[in-house]
CSV table of C-alpha atoms in Angstrom, one decimal:
chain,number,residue,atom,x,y,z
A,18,UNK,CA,98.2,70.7,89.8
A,19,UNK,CA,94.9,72.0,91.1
A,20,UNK,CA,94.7,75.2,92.8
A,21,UNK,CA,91.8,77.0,94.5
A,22,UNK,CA,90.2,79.9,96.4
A,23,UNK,CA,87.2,79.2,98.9
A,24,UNK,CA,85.4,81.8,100.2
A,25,UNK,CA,82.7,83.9,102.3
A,26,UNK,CA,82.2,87.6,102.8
A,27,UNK,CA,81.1,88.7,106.0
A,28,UNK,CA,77.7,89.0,107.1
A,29,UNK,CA,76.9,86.7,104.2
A,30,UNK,CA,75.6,83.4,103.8
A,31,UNK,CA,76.8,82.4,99.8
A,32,UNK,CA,80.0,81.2,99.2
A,33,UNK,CA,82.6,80.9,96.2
A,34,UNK,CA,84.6,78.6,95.1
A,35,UNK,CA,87.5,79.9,92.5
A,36,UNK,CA,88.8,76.3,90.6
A,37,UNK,CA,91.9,76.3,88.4
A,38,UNK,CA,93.1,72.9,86.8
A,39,UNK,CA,94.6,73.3,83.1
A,40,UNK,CA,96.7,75.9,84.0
A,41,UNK,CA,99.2,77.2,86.7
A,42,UNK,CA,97.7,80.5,88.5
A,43,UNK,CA,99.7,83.8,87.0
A,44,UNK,CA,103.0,84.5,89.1
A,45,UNK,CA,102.9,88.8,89.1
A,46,UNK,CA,106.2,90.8,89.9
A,47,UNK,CA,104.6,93.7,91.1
A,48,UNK,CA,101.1,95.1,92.9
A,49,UNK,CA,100.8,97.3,89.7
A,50,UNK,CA,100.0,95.3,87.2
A,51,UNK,CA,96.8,94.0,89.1
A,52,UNK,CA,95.5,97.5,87.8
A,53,UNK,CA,94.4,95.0,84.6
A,54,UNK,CA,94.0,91.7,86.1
A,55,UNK,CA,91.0,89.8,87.0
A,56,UNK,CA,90.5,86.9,89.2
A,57,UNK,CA,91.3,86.3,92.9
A,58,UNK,CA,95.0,87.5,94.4
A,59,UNK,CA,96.7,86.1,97.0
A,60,UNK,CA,99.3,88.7,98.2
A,61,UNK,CA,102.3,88.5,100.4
A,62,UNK,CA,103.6,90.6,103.4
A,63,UNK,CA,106.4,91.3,100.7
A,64,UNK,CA,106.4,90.3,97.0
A,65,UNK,CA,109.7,87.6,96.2
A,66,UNK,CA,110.8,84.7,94.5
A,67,UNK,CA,110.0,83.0,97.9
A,68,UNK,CA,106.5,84.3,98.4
A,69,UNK,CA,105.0,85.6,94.7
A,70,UNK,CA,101.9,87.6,94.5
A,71,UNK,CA,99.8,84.7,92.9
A,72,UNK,CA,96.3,85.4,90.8
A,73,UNK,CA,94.3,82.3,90.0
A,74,UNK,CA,91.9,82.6,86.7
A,75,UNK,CA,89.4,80.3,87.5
A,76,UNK,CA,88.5,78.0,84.5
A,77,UNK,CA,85.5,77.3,86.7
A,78,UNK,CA,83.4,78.9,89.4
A,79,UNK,CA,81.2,78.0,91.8
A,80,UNK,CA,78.6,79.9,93.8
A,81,UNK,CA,76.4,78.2,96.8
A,82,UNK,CA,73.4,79.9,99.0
A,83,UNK,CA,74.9,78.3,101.6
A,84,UNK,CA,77.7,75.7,102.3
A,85,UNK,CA,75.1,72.5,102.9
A,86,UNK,CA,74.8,72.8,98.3
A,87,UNK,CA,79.0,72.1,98.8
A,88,UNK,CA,78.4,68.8,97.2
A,89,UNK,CA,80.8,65.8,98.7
A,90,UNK,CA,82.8,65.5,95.4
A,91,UNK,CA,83.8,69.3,95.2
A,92,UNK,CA,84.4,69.0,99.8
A,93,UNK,CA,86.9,65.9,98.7
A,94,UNK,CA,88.5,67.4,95.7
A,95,UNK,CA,89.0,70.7,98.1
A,96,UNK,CA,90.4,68.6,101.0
A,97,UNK,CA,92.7,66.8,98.5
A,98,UNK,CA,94.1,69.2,96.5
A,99,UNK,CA,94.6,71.7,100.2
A,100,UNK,CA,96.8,69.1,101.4
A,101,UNK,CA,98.6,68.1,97.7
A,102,UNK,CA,100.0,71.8,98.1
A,103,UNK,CA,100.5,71.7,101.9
A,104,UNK,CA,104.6,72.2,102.6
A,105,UNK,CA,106.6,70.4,104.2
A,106,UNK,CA,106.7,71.3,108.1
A,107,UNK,CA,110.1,73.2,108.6
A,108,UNK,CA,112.6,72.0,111.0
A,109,UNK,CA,112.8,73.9,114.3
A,110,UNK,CA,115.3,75.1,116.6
A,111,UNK,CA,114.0,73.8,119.8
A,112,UNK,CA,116.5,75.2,121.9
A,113,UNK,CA,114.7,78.1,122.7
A,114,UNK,CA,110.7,78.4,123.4
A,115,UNK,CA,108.1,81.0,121.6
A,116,UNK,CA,108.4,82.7,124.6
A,117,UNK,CA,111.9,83.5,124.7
A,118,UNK,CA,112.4,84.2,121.2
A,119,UNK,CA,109.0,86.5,121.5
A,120,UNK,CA,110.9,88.8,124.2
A,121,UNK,CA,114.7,88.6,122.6
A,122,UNK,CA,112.7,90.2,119.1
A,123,UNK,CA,110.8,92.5,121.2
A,124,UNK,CA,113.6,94.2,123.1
A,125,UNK,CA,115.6,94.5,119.7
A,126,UNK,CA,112.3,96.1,117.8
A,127,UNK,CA,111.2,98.1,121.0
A,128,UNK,CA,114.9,99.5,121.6
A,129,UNK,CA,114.4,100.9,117.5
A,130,UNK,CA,111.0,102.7,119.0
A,131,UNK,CA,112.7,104.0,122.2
A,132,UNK,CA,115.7,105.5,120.1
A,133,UNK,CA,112.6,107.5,117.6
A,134,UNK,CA,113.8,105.3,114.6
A,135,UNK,CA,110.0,104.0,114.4
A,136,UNK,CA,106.8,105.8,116.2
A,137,UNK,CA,105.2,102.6,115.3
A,138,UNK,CA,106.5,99.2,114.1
A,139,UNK,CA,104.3,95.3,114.1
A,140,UNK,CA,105.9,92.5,116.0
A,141,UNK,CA,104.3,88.9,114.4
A,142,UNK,CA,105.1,85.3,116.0
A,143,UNK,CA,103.9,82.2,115.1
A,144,UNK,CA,102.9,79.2,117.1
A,145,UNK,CA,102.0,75.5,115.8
A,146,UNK,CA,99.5,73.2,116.9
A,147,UNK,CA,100.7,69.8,116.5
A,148,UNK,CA,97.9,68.1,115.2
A,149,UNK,CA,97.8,66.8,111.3
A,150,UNK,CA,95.1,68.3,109.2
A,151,UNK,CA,92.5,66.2,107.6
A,152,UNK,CA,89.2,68.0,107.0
A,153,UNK,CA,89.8,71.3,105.9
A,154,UNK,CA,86.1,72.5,104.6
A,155,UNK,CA,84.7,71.5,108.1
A,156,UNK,CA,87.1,74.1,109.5
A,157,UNK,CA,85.9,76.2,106.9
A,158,UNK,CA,82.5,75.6,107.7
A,159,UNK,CA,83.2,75.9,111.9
A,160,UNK,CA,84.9,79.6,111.2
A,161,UNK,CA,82.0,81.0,109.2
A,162,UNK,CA,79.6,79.8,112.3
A,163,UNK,CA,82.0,81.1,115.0
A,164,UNK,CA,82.5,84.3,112.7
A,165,UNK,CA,80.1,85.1,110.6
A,166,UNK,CA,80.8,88.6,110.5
A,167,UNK,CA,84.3,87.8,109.1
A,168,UNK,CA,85.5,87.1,105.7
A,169,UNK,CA,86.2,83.7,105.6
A,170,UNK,CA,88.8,82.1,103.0
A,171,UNK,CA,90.9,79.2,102.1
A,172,UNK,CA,93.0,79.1,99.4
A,173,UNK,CA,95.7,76.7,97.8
A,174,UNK,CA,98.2,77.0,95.3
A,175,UNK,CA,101.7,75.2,94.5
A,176,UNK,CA,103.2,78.6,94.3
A,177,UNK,CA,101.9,79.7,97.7
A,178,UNK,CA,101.0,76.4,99.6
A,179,UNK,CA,97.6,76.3,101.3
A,180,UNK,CA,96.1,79.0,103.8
A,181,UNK,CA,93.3,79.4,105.9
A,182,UNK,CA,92.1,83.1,107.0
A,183,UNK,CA,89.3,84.0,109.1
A,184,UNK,CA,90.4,88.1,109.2
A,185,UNK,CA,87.9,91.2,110.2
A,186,UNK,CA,89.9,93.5,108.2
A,187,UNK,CA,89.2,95.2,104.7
A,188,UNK,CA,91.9,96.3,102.6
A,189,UNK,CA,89.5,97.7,100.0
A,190,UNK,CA,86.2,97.2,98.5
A,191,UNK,CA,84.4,98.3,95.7
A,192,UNK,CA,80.9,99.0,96.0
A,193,UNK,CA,79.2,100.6,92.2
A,194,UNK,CA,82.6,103.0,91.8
A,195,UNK,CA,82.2,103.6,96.0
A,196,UNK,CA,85.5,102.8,97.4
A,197,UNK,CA,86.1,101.8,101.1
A,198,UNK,CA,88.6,101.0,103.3
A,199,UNK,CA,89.6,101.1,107.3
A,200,UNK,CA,92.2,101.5,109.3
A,201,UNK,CA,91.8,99.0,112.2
A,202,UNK,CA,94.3,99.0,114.9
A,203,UNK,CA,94.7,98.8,118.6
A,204,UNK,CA,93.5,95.5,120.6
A,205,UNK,CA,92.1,94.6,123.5
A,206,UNK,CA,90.4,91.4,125.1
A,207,UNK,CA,86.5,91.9,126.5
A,208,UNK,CA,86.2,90.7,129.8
A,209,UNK,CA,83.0,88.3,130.6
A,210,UNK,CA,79.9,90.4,130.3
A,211,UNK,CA,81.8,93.7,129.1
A,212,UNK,CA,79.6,96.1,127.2
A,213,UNK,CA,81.5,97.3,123.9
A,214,UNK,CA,80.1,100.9,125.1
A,215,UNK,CA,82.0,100.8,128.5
A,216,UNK,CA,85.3,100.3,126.7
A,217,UNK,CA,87.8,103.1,127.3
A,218,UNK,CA,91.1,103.0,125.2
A,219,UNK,CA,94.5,103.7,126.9
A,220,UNK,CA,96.6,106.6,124.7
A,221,UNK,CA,98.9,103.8,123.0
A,222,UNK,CA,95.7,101.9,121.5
A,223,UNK,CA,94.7,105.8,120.3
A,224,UNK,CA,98.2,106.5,119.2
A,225,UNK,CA,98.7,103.7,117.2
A,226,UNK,CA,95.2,103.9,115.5
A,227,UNK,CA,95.5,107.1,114.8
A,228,UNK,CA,98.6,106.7,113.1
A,229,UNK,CA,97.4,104.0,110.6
A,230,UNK,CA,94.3,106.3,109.9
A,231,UNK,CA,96.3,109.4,109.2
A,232,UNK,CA,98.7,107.2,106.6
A,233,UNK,CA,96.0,105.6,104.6
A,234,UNK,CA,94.1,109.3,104.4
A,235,UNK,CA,97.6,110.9,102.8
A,236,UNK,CA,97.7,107.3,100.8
A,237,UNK,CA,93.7,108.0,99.3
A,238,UNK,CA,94.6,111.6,98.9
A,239,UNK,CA,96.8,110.6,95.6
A,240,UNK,CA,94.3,109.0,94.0
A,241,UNK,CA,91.2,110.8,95.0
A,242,UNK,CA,89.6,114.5,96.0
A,243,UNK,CA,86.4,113.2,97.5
A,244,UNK,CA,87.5,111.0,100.9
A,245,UNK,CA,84.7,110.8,103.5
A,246,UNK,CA,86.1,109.2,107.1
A,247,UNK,CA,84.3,108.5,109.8
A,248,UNK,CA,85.4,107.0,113.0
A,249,UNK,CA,86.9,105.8,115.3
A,250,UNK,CA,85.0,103.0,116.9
A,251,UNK,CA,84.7,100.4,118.9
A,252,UNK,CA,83.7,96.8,117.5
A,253,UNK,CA,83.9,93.6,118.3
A,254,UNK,CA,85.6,90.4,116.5
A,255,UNK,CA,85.8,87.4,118.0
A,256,UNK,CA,86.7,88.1,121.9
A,257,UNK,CA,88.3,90.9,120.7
A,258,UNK,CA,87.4,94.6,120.3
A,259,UNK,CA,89.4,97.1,117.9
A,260,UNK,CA,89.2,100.4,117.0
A,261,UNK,CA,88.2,100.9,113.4
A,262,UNK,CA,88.0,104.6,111.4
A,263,UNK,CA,85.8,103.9,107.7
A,264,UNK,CA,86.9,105.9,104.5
A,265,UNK,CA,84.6,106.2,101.4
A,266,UNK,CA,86.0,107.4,98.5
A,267,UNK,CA,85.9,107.5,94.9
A,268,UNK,CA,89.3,107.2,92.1
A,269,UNK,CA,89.5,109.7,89.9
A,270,UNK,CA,90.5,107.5,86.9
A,271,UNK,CA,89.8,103.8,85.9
A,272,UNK,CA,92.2,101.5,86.2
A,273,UNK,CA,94.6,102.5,88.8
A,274,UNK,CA,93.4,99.7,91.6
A,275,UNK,CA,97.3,98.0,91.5
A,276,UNK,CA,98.8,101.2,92.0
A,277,UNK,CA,96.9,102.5,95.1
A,278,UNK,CA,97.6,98.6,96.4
A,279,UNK,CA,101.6,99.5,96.0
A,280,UNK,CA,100.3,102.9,98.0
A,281,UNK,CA,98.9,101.5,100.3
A,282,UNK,CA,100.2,98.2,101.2
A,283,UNK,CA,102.0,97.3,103.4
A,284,UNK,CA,99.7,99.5,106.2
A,285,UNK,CA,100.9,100.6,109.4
A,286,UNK,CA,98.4,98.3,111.0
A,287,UNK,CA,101.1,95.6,109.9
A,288,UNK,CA,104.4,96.7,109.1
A,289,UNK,CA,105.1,100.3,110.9
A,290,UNK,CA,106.2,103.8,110.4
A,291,UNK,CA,108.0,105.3,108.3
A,292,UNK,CA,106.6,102.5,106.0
A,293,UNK,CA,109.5,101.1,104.2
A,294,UNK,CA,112.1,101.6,106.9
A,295,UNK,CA,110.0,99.2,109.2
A,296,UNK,CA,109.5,96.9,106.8
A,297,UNK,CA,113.3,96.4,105.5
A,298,UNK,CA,113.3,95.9,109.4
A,299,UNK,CA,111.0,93.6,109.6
A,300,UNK,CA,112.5,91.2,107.4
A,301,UNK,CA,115.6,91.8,108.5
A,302,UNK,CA,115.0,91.3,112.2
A,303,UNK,CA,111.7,89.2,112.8
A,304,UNK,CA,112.2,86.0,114.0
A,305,UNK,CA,109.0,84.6,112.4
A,306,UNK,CA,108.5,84.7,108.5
A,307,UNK,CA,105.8,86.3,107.9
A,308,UNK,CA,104.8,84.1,104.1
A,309,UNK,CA,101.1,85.5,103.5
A,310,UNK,CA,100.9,86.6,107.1
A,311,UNK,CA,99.9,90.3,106.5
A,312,UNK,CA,99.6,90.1,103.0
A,313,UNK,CA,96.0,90.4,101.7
A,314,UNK,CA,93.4,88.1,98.9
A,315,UNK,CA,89.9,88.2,97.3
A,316,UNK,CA,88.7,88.9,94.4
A,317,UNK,CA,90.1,92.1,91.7
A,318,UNK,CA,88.2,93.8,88.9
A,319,UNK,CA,86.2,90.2,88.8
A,320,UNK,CA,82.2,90.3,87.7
A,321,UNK,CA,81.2,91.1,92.0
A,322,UNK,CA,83.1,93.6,92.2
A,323,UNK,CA,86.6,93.9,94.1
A,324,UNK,CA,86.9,92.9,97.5
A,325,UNK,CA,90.3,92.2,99.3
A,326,UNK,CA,91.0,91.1,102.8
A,327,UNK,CA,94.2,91.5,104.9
A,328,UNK,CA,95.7,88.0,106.0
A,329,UNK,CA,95.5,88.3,109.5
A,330,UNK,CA,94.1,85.4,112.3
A,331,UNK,CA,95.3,83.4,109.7
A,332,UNK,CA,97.2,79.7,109.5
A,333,UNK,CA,99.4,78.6,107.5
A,334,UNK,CA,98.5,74.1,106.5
A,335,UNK,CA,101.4,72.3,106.5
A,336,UNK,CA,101.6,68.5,105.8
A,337,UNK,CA,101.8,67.2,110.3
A,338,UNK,CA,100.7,70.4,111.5
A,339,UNK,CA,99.0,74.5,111.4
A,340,UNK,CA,100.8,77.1,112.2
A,341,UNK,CA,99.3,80.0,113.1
A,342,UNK,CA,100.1,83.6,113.0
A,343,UNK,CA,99.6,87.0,115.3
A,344,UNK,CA,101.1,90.1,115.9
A,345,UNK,CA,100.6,93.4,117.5
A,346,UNK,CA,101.6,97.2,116.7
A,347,UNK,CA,104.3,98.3,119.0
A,348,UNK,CA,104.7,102.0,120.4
A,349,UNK,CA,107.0,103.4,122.8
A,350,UNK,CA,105.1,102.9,126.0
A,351,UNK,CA,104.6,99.1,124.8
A,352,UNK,CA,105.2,96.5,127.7
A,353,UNK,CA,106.2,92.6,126.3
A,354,UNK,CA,103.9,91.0,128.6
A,355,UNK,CA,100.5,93.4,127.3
A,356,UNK,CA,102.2,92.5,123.8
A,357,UNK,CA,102.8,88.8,124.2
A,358,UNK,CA,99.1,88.6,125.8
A,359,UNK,CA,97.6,90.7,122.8
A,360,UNK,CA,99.1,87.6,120.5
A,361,UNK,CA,98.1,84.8,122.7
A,362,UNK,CA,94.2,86.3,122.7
A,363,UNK,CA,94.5,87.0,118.8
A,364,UNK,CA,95.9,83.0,118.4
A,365,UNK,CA,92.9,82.0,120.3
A,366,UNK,CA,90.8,83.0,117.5
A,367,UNK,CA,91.9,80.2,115.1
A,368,UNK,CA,93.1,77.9,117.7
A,369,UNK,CA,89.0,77.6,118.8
A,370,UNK,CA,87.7,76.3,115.3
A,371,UNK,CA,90.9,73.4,115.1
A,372,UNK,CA,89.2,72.7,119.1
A,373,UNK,CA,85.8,73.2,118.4
């Protein structure tokens, strides 16, 4: 069965395409043992037998200037293959809306941050749009025009089904033995003509920023003495605008990229605090599986360098429908309605390139 990784880098033009036919992609047990791996990962929010941490080898690769070389037999063999490893759309229980389960999971997590169990902890919900998907590269091709300052990726596999991702964060990047990361957190929605220098940030937004930059710093710390951060900022994705602190750092040994991926993910910016408590949480309590929502892909130790993405305004391709994923970082002076709004803005992101 043919799998696949298709994908952009932001602020660039090229794109790659990652083929595998001869051979499954590798099924890995744990985020360490990407410290010797090549090729392009497709992490989950949590690694099981359910959701592996897939790597596809590609047997081929492809790499276009822009995505008018894509020729019409590679666009048909993507668009087949996508849906070939599409799942089945899950049965429902339609007794109760988004809505309702959306505020029955947010008074159970935000009773946990009330109680001082959590100082932070990520709320995700997914909603489908109910229309059967057919021509997957030209969604590919409408997100990197709507967002060309995102990375821009869609992958497929029979282990992991087939994803789309259109995500403005960075989990970490190699640039000539220059490492970088961010911690991007806190949300908000610009209104009309809003200048991104006018924006003033409420404490929670800080709050919760800060507290994903303070855990990837003590994360870095163990793997490096020379960590530069800078930040935070404003910028802007989509109709969106985040705060964003930027760390450059260097490892001080080779090979150790899979073990600051067990450091570091999950982040904060996704799961919560303390780290492993929220996430046993999470999967205890969210109402929404998560799949490859907040997990992470790109490329690892490969020829260009490694450059991995965190799966967020991301869908999920099913066989009659997309289903599409957001959440938001709850903290104690979090209101349901700001929260449910916060995912109905980040939705909007991917519902606009199935519309447009």
């Amino acid at each position: 069965m043919t799998s696949f990784a298709f994908f952009k880098l932001p602020e660039e033009h090229r794109c790659t395409l990652f083929l595998q036919e001869e051979v499954m992609p590798e099924n890995i047990s744990s985020f360490n043992e990407l410290n010797s791996k090549t090729g392009f990962v497709i992490a989950p929010f949590c690694i099981s037998e359910r959701t592996p941490l897939v790597l596809i080898n590609p047997e081929q690769k492809y790499v276009y200037d822009s995505l008018s070389d894509v020729d019409e037999k590679i666009v048909k063999k993507l668009n087949n293959c996508a849906l070939s490893n599409a799942a089945n759309s899950p049965e429902e229980n339609l007794n109760e809306d988004e809505r309702a389960k959306y505020w029955k999971s947010f008074n159970i997590f935000h009773s946990k941050l009330l109680q001082g169990e959590f100082r932070k902890i990520v709320l995700a919900r997914h909603s489908d749009v109910h229309t059967p998907p057919s021509d997957l590269f030209g969604l590919f091709k409408k997100a990197c025009r709507e967002y060309p300052r995102m990375y821009v990726s869609l992958f497929s596999t029979p282990m992991s089904g087939t994803w789309f991702i259109a995500t403005p964060e960075l989990l970490l990047e190699d640039n000539g033995g220059i490492w970088r990361t961010v911690a991007l957190a806190g949300t908000m929605k610009l209104r009309g003509h809003e200048i991104i220098s006018d924006i003033l940030w409420n404490e929670k937004n800080m709050k919760e920023q800060r507290i994903v930059a303070d855990y990837i710093h003590e994360c870095i710390e163990k793997f490096s003495d020379n960590i530069q951060e800078t930040g935070p900022i404003t910028i802007k994705s989509a109709d969106l605008v985040h705060l964003k602190s930027d760390f450059h750092f260097s490892l001080c040994k080779k090979h150790i990229l899979g073990d600051l991926i067990a450091e570091l993910h999950p982040t904060p910016a996704v799961c919560g605090m303390p780290k492993n408590k929220a996430e046993e949480f999470i999967l205890c309590n969210e109402f929404c599986i998560r799949n490859y929502y907040s997990g992470f892909s790109g490329v690892v130790n490969h020829d260009t360098g490694t450059h991995l993405y965190v799966s967020l305004r991301c869908m999920q391709i099913l066989k009659n429908l997309f289903r599409l994923y957001a959440g938001g970082g709850l903290m104690p002076e979090s209101t349901e309605s700001q929260e449910w709004q916060e995912t109905e803005a980040k939705l909007e992101t991917m519902i606009r390139i199935i519309d447009c």
